[in-house]
Tab-separated table of C-alpha atoms in Angstrom:
chain	number	residue	atom	x	y	z
A	1	MET	CA	-90.033	-118.980	-114.781
A	2	ARG	CA	-86.663	-120.091	-113.366
A	3	LEU	CA	-86.645	-122.508	-110.426
A	4	ARG	CA	-84.133	-122.204	-107.510
A	5	PRO	CA	-82.538	-125.444	-106.395
A	6	ALA	CA	-84.013	-126.758	-103.201
A	7	GLU	CA	-81.982	-126.219	-99.986
A	8	PRO	CA	-80.956	-129.345	-98.142
A	9	PRO	CA	-83.247	-130.030	-95.154
A	10	GLY	CA	-82.141	-128.304	-91.997
A	11	LEU	CA	-79.491	-126.037	-93.623
A	12	ARG	CA	-81.408	-122.825	-92.885
A	13	ALA	CA	-81.866	-123.851	-89.247
A	14	LEU	CA	-78.169	-124.699	-88.950
A	15	LEU	CA	-77.106	-121.323	-90.357
A	16	HIS	CA	-79.521	-119.597	-88.001
A	17	ASP	CA	-78.137	-121.431	-84.990
A	18	VAL	CA	-74.507	-120.573	-85.901
A	19	ALA	CA	-75.301	-116.896	-86.385
A	20	ALA	CA	-77.204	-116.722	-83.123
A	21	ALA	CA	-74.642	-118.600	-81.046
A	22	PRO	CA	-72.716	-116.387	-78.550
A	23	ASP	CA	-69.033	-115.766	-79.229
A	24	THR	CA	-67.669	-118.025	-76.474
A	25	PRO	CA	-64.197	-119.569	-76.399
A	26	ALA	CA	-63.836	-123.249	-77.000
A	27	PRO	CA	-63.503	-125.299	-73.804
A	28	ARG	CA	-59.871	-125.986	-72.820
A	29	PRO	CA	-58.901	-129.633	-72.661
A	30	ASP	CA	-58.255	-131.111	-69.248
A	31	LEU	CA	-54.490	-131.678	-69.066
A	32	GLY	CA	-54.649	-133.645	-65.847
A	33	PRO	CA	-53.500	-132.877	-62.272
A	34	CYS	CA	-49.945	-131.918	-63.334
A	35	ALA	CA	-51.226	-128.902	-65.259
A	36	ARG	CA	-53.130	-127.637	-62.213
A	37	ARG	CA	-50.232	-128.121	-59.784
A	38	PRO	CA	-49.048	-124.768	-58.342
A	39	PRO	CA	-45.458	-123.756	-59.128
A	40	ARG	CA	-42.742	-124.529	-56.602
A	41	PRO	CA	-41.872	-121.629	-54.299
A	42	LEU	CA	-38.748	-119.714	-55.178
A	43	VAL	CA	-35.570	-120.565	-53.307
A	44	GLN	CA	-34.088	-117.155	-52.533
A	45	VAL	CA	-30.293	-117.156	-52.450
A	46	LEU	CA	-27.808	-114.654	-51.060
A	47	LEU	CA	-24.285	-114.813	-52.544
A	48	CYS	CA	-21.223	-113.923	-50.456
A	49	GLU	CA	-18.237	-113.952	-52.804
A	50	ASP	CA	-15.484	-111.335	-53.136
A	51	GLN	CA	-14.315	-112.348	-56.613
A	52	GLU	CA	-16.600	-110.672	-59.126
A	53	VAL	CA	-16.121	-113.150	-61.968
A	54	PHE	CA	-16.921	-116.112	-59.727
A	55	ARG	CA	-19.873	-114.269	-58.195
A	56	LEU	CA	-21.318	-113.531	-61.645
A	57	GLY	CA	-20.862	-117.181	-62.575
A	58	LEU	CA	-22.775	-118.330	-59.500
A	59	ARG	CA	-25.578	-115.880	-60.244
A	60	ALA	CA	-25.847	-117.159	-63.820
A	61	ILE	CA	-25.955	-120.777	-62.639
A	62	PHE	CA	-28.666	-120.234	-60.041
A	63	GLU	CA	-30.849	-117.846	-62.021
A	64	SER	CA	-30.968	-120.251	-64.960
A	65	GLN	CA	-33.209	-122.372	-62.721
A	66	PRO	CA	-36.942	-121.570	-62.655
A	67	ASP	CA	-37.233	-122.127	-58.902
A	68	ILE	CA	-34.134	-120.222	-57.708
A	69	ALA	CA	-33.602	-116.462	-57.469
A	70	VAL	CA	-30.518	-114.555	-56.319
A	71	VAL	CA	-31.891	-111.779	-54.121
A	72	ALA	CA	-28.654	-110.131	-52.972
A	73	GLU	CA	-24.867	-110.182	-53.291
A	74	THR	CA	-22.089	-109.142	-50.944
A	75	ALA	CA	-18.315	-109.443	-50.790
A	76	ASP	CA	-18.127	-109.429	-46.973
A	77	LEU	CA	-19.701	-111.994	-44.687
A	78	MET	CA	-20.195	-109.358	-41.992
A	79	GLU	CA	-22.715	-107.657	-44.299
A	80	VAL	CA	-24.808	-110.794	-44.712
A	81	ASP	CA	-26.713	-110.366	-41.456
A	82	ALA	CA	-28.274	-107.062	-42.501
A	83	VAL	CA	-29.077	-108.309	-46.017
A	84	ALA	CA	-30.424	-111.683	-44.929
A	85	ASP	CA	-32.567	-110.046	-42.260
A	86	GLY	CA	-35.190	-109.252	-44.887
A	87	PRO	CA	-37.980	-111.683	-45.755
A	88	GLY	CA	-37.398	-114.653	-47.990
A	89	THR	CA	-33.687	-115.491	-47.791
A	90	ARG	CA	-33.452	-119.255	-47.471
A	91	VAL	CA	-29.873	-120.105	-48.483
A	92	VAL	CA	-26.585	-118.209	-48.113
A	93	VAL	CA	-23.715	-119.323	-50.354
A	94	VAL	CA	-20.347	-118.175	-48.992
A	95	ARG	CA	-16.743	-118.678	-49.993
A	96	GLN	CA	-14.760	-120.405	-47.246
A	97	SER	CA	-11.936	-117.856	-47.194
A	98	LEU	CA	-14.477	-115.216	-46.107
A	99	VAL	CA	-15.276	-117.221	-42.956
A	100	GLY	CA	-13.102	-116.344	-39.973
A	101	SER	CA	-13.284	-116.574	-36.222
A	102	ALA	CA	-15.071	-113.225	-36.065
A	103	THR	CA	-17.827	-114.408	-38.398
A	104	LEU	CA	-18.509	-117.828	-36.874
A	105	PRO	CA	-21.145	-116.373	-34.484
A	106	LEU	CA	-22.869	-114.863	-37.504
A	107	LEU	CA	-23.038	-118.265	-39.201
A	108	ARG	CA	-24.412	-119.783	-36.001
A	109	ASP	CA	-27.129	-117.120	-35.839
A	110	LEU	CA	-28.112	-117.669	-39.478
A	111	CYS	CA	-28.415	-121.418	-38.950
A	112	GLN	CA	-30.502	-120.950	-35.805
A	113	ARG	CA	-32.875	-118.749	-37.817
A	114	GLY	CA	-33.408	-121.567	-40.306
A	115	VAL	CA	-31.268	-120.138	-43.096
A	116	GLY	CA	-29.334	-122.796	-44.986
A	117	VAL	CA	-25.624	-122.050	-45.371
A	118	LEU	CA	-23.506	-123.524	-48.166
A	119	VAL	CA	-19.758	-123.041	-47.636
A	120	LEU	CA	-17.680	-123.414	-50.783
A	121	ALA	CA	-14.320	-124.848	-49.743
A	122	GLU	CA	-11.081	-123.541	-51.191
A	123	SER	CA	-8.823	-125.937	-53.048
A	124	GLY	CA	-6.011	-126.892	-50.721
A	125	GLY	CA	-8.010	-125.943	-47.613
A	126	GLY	CA	-7.485	-122.190	-47.905
A	127	GLY	CA	-10.199	-121.214	-45.474
A	128	ARG	CA	-9.591	-119.173	-42.361
A	129	ALA	CA	-11.961	-121.345	-40.365
A	130	GLY	CA	-11.637	-125.102	-40.104
A	131	LEU	CA	-14.205	-127.682	-41.073
A	132	MET	CA	-15.180	-128.547	-37.507
A	133	ASP	CA	-15.505	-124.869	-36.573
A	134	VAL	CA	-17.967	-124.374	-39.424
A	135	LEU	CA	-19.984	-127.527	-38.775
A	136	GLN	CA	-20.246	-126.791	-35.055
A	137	CYS	CA	-21.979	-123.526	-35.959
A	138	GLY	CA	-24.793	-125.524	-37.524
A	139	VAL	CA	-23.670	-125.260	-41.148
A	140	ARG	CA	-24.906	-128.285	-43.087
A	141	GLY	CA	-23.628	-127.414	-46.557
A	142	PHE	CA	-19.937	-127.870	-47.410
A	143	LEU	CA	-18.765	-128.450	-50.999
A	144	PRO	CA	-15.627	-127.744	-53.050
A	145	ARG	CA	-15.735	-124.261	-54.534
A	146	ARG	CA	-15.327	-125.638	-58.032
A	147	SER	CA	-18.091	-128.206	-57.878
A	148	ALA	CA	-20.131	-128.858	-61.013
A	149	ALA	CA	-22.960	-126.398	-61.679
A	150	GLN	CA	-25.702	-128.994	-61.224
A	151	ARG	CA	-24.134	-130.091	-57.932
A	152	LEU	CA	-24.390	-126.523	-56.619
A	153	VAL	CA	-27.986	-126.199	-57.780
A	154	ASP	CA	-28.962	-129.477	-56.125
A	155	ALA	CA	-27.192	-128.405	-52.933
A	156	VAL	CA	-29.104	-125.131	-52.711
A	157	ARG	CA	-32.412	-126.926	-53.193
A	158	ALA	CA	-31.519	-129.505	-50.536
A	159	LEU	CA	-30.511	-126.848	-48.001
A	160	ALA	CA	-33.766	-124.999	-48.649
A	161	ARG	CA	-35.490	-128.234	-47.593
A	162	GLN	CA	-33.307	-128.363	-44.456
A	163	GLU	CA	-31.347	-131.343	-45.802
A	164	PRO	CA	-27.551	-131.604	-45.267
A	165	VAL	CA	-25.155	-131.440	-48.198
A	166	LEU	CA	-21.590	-132.562	-47.497
A	167	ASP	CA	-18.840	-133.457	-49.921
A	168	ALA	CA	-17.679	-137.080	-49.712
A	169	ALA	CA	-14.211	-136.038	-48.518
A	170	VAL	CA	-15.775	-133.867	-45.812
A	171	THR	CA	-17.955	-136.752	-44.696
A	172	ARG	CA	-14.940	-139.044	-44.381
A	173	GLN	CA	-13.086	-136.467	-42.279
A	174	LEU	CA	-16.116	-135.978	-40.064
A	175	VAL	CA	-16.500	-139.719	-39.516
A	176	ARG	CA	-12.807	-140.064	-38.627
A	177	HIS	CA	-13.116	-137.182	-36.184
A	178	LEU	CA	-16.233	-138.564	-34.494
A	179	THR	CA	-14.777	-142.063	-34.231
A	180	GLY	CA	-11.495	-140.769	-32.816
A	181	GLU	CA	-9.371	-142.080	-35.676
A	182	VAL	CA	-7.494	-138.776	-35.950
A	183	PRO	CA	-6.955	-135.963	-33.435
A	184	SER	CA	-9.308	-133.043	-33.950
A	185	GLN	CA	-6.444	-130.572	-34.449
A	186	THR	CA	-5.393	-132.342	-37.626
A	187	MET	CA	-8.744	-131.450	-39.169
A	188	VAL	CA	-7.491	-127.917	-39.699
A	189	ALA	CA	-4.540	-127.264	-41.981
A	190	ARG	CA	-1.548	-125.390	-40.574
A	191	ALA	CA	-2.066	-121.680	-40.986
A	192	LEU	CA	0.826	-121.156	-43.392
A	193	ASP	CA	-0.425	-123.977	-45.610
A	194	ARG	CA	-3.348	-121.732	-46.501
A	195	LEU	CA	-1.013	-119.284	-48.259
A	196	THR	CA	0.450	-119.275	-51.722
A	197	GLU	CA	4.208	-119.700	-51.986
A	198	ARG	CA	4.768	-115.971	-52.509
A	199	GLN	CA	2.423	-115.031	-49.660
A	200	ARG	CA	4.299	-117.375	-47.350
A	201	GLU	CA	7.633	-115.781	-48.303
A	202	VAL	CA	6.256	-112.336	-47.489
A	203	ALA	CA	4.837	-113.574	-44.161
A	204	GLU	CA	8.115	-115.164	-43.116
A	205	LEU	CA	10.084	-112.008	-43.939
A	206	VAL	CA	7.612	-109.931	-41.926
A	207	ALA	CA	8.216	-112.335	-39.026
A	208	GLN	CA	11.946	-111.623	-39.384
A	209	GLY	CA	11.252	-107.920	-38.826
A	210	LEU	CA	11.768	-106.673	-42.380
A	211	SER	CA	9.859	-103.619	-43.659
A	212	ASN	CA	7.858	-103.635	-46.869
A	213	GLU	CA	10.699	-101.892	-48.706
A	214	GLU	CA	13.223	-104.415	-47.468
A	215	ILE	CA	10.943	-107.295	-48.458
A	216	ALA	CA	10.512	-105.743	-51.902
A	217	GLY	CA	14.281	-105.609	-52.359
A	218	ARG	CA	14.752	-109.164	-51.101
A	219	LEU	CA	12.061	-110.648	-53.389
A	220	PHE	CA	12.609	-108.274	-56.357
A	221	LEU	CA	9.075	-106.950	-56.114
A	222	SER	CA	7.584	-103.467	-55.993
A	223	SER	CA	6.504	-102.072	-52.638
A	224	ALA	CA	2.906	-101.964	-53.877
A	225	THR	CA	3.036	-105.683	-54.721
A	226	VAL	CA	4.437	-106.507	-51.296
A	227	LYS	CA	1.687	-104.473	-49.659
A	228	SER	CA	-0.927	-106.321	-51.720
A	229	HIS	CA	0.500	-109.715	-50.715
A	230	LEU	CA	0.645	-108.661	-47.070
A	231	THR	CA	-2.987	-107.531	-47.107
A	232	ALA	CA	-4.020	-110.891	-48.560
A	233	VAL	CA	-1.926	-112.769	-45.974
A	234	MET	CA	-3.402	-110.917	-43.009
A	235	ARG	CA	-6.916	-111.395	-44.306
A	236	ARG	CA	-6.450	-115.098	-44.957
A	237	LEU	CA	-4.846	-115.739	-41.574
A	238	ASP	CA	-7.351	-113.507	-39.786
A	239	VAL	CA	-4.741	-111.266	-38.145
A	240	ARG	CA	-4.769	-107.483	-37.944
A	241	THR	CA	-1.203	-106.404	-37.193
A	242	ARG	CA	2.314	-107.294	-38.305
A	243	THR	CA	3.068	-108.331	-34.726
A	244	GLN	CA	0.212	-110.824	-34.669
A	245	LEU	CA	1.390	-112.172	-38.021
A	246	ALA	CA	4.963	-112.567	-36.760
A	247	ILE	CA	3.773	-114.431	-33.644
A	248	LEU	CA	1.657	-116.769	-35.763
A	249	VAL	CA	4.470	-117.489	-38.233
A	250	ASN	CA	7.021	-118.137	-35.510
A	251	ARG	CA	4.601	-120.419	-33.663
A	252	GLU	CA	3.876	-122.402	-36.814
A	253	ASP	CA	7.557	-122.761	-37.656
A	254	ALA	CA	8.576	-123.730	-34.147
A	255	PRO	CA	9.671	-127.405	-33.805
A	256	ALA	CA	7.302	-129.692	-31.943
A	257	ALA	CA	8.222	-130.318	-28.319
C-alpha cells in the first residue's frame, strides 16, 4: 500500500478560505487630502481677436491649461456682449485696436457684470482708445499683445479671481497721471502715430482731397491696395467718412497755438 505525504497543518483550511472568499477589489491606499481635493473650476475665456493666426495661438496657449477653456471667439468687440451673455464667461481677452469710443460702454458693462477684461496693447500704442479711457471703464487687465505665454495664462487666472493685472510700463504711466507729473492728454498717443508709415501717407493724401485713383498714382500702388489701406486707417482712427478723416489729419498736423 502506497502512503500519501501528509499535508502541512492548516493548508486545507487556507485553500478553503481562499476559494470561499468573495471577489472584492483590494482596498485603495489613502493618498492623503491632496488626492481628495476637488478640481479647480474652469476659467472660461472669450477671445476677441481679428487676426486668425494670433487668435489660434491664444486658443492653443489657454487650452493647454487644465483649468482654462476657450468658450467662444469673435473678431468684433461689438459681438462680445451677445456671446458673453451666456453662463460661465469669466474673462474676455481683446486686442486693443478693436477697442474704440463706440465700444467703451460695452467694456464698462462687462466689468460691472463681474467679467474680467484683459486688453492686449499694440506695440507702439496702436489702439483706438487710450489707456485712461480703458481703465476708467473698469478694465483691470492691460498687457503687451506679445507678452510671454505664461504671463497671459497667469493674467487670465488673476482676472478670474478679480485681481488686477497691469504691465509695469502701464503702472508707471498710471502713477504719473494720478500724481500729476504729466498732463492726462499725453497719456494717449497722437492719432496719426497709431498708423504705419504707408497708412499715414494715404491719410494725408485723403486730407489733401485726392481720390483713391490719384493716391494710387502718387504712391505707385494699385487702387485696391489704396482702398485696403484706407479701410485700415479709418478703422484704426475710428472714423467713418473721408471728411472726418481729413478733419482729424488736419487737426493733428496743425501747429500748436
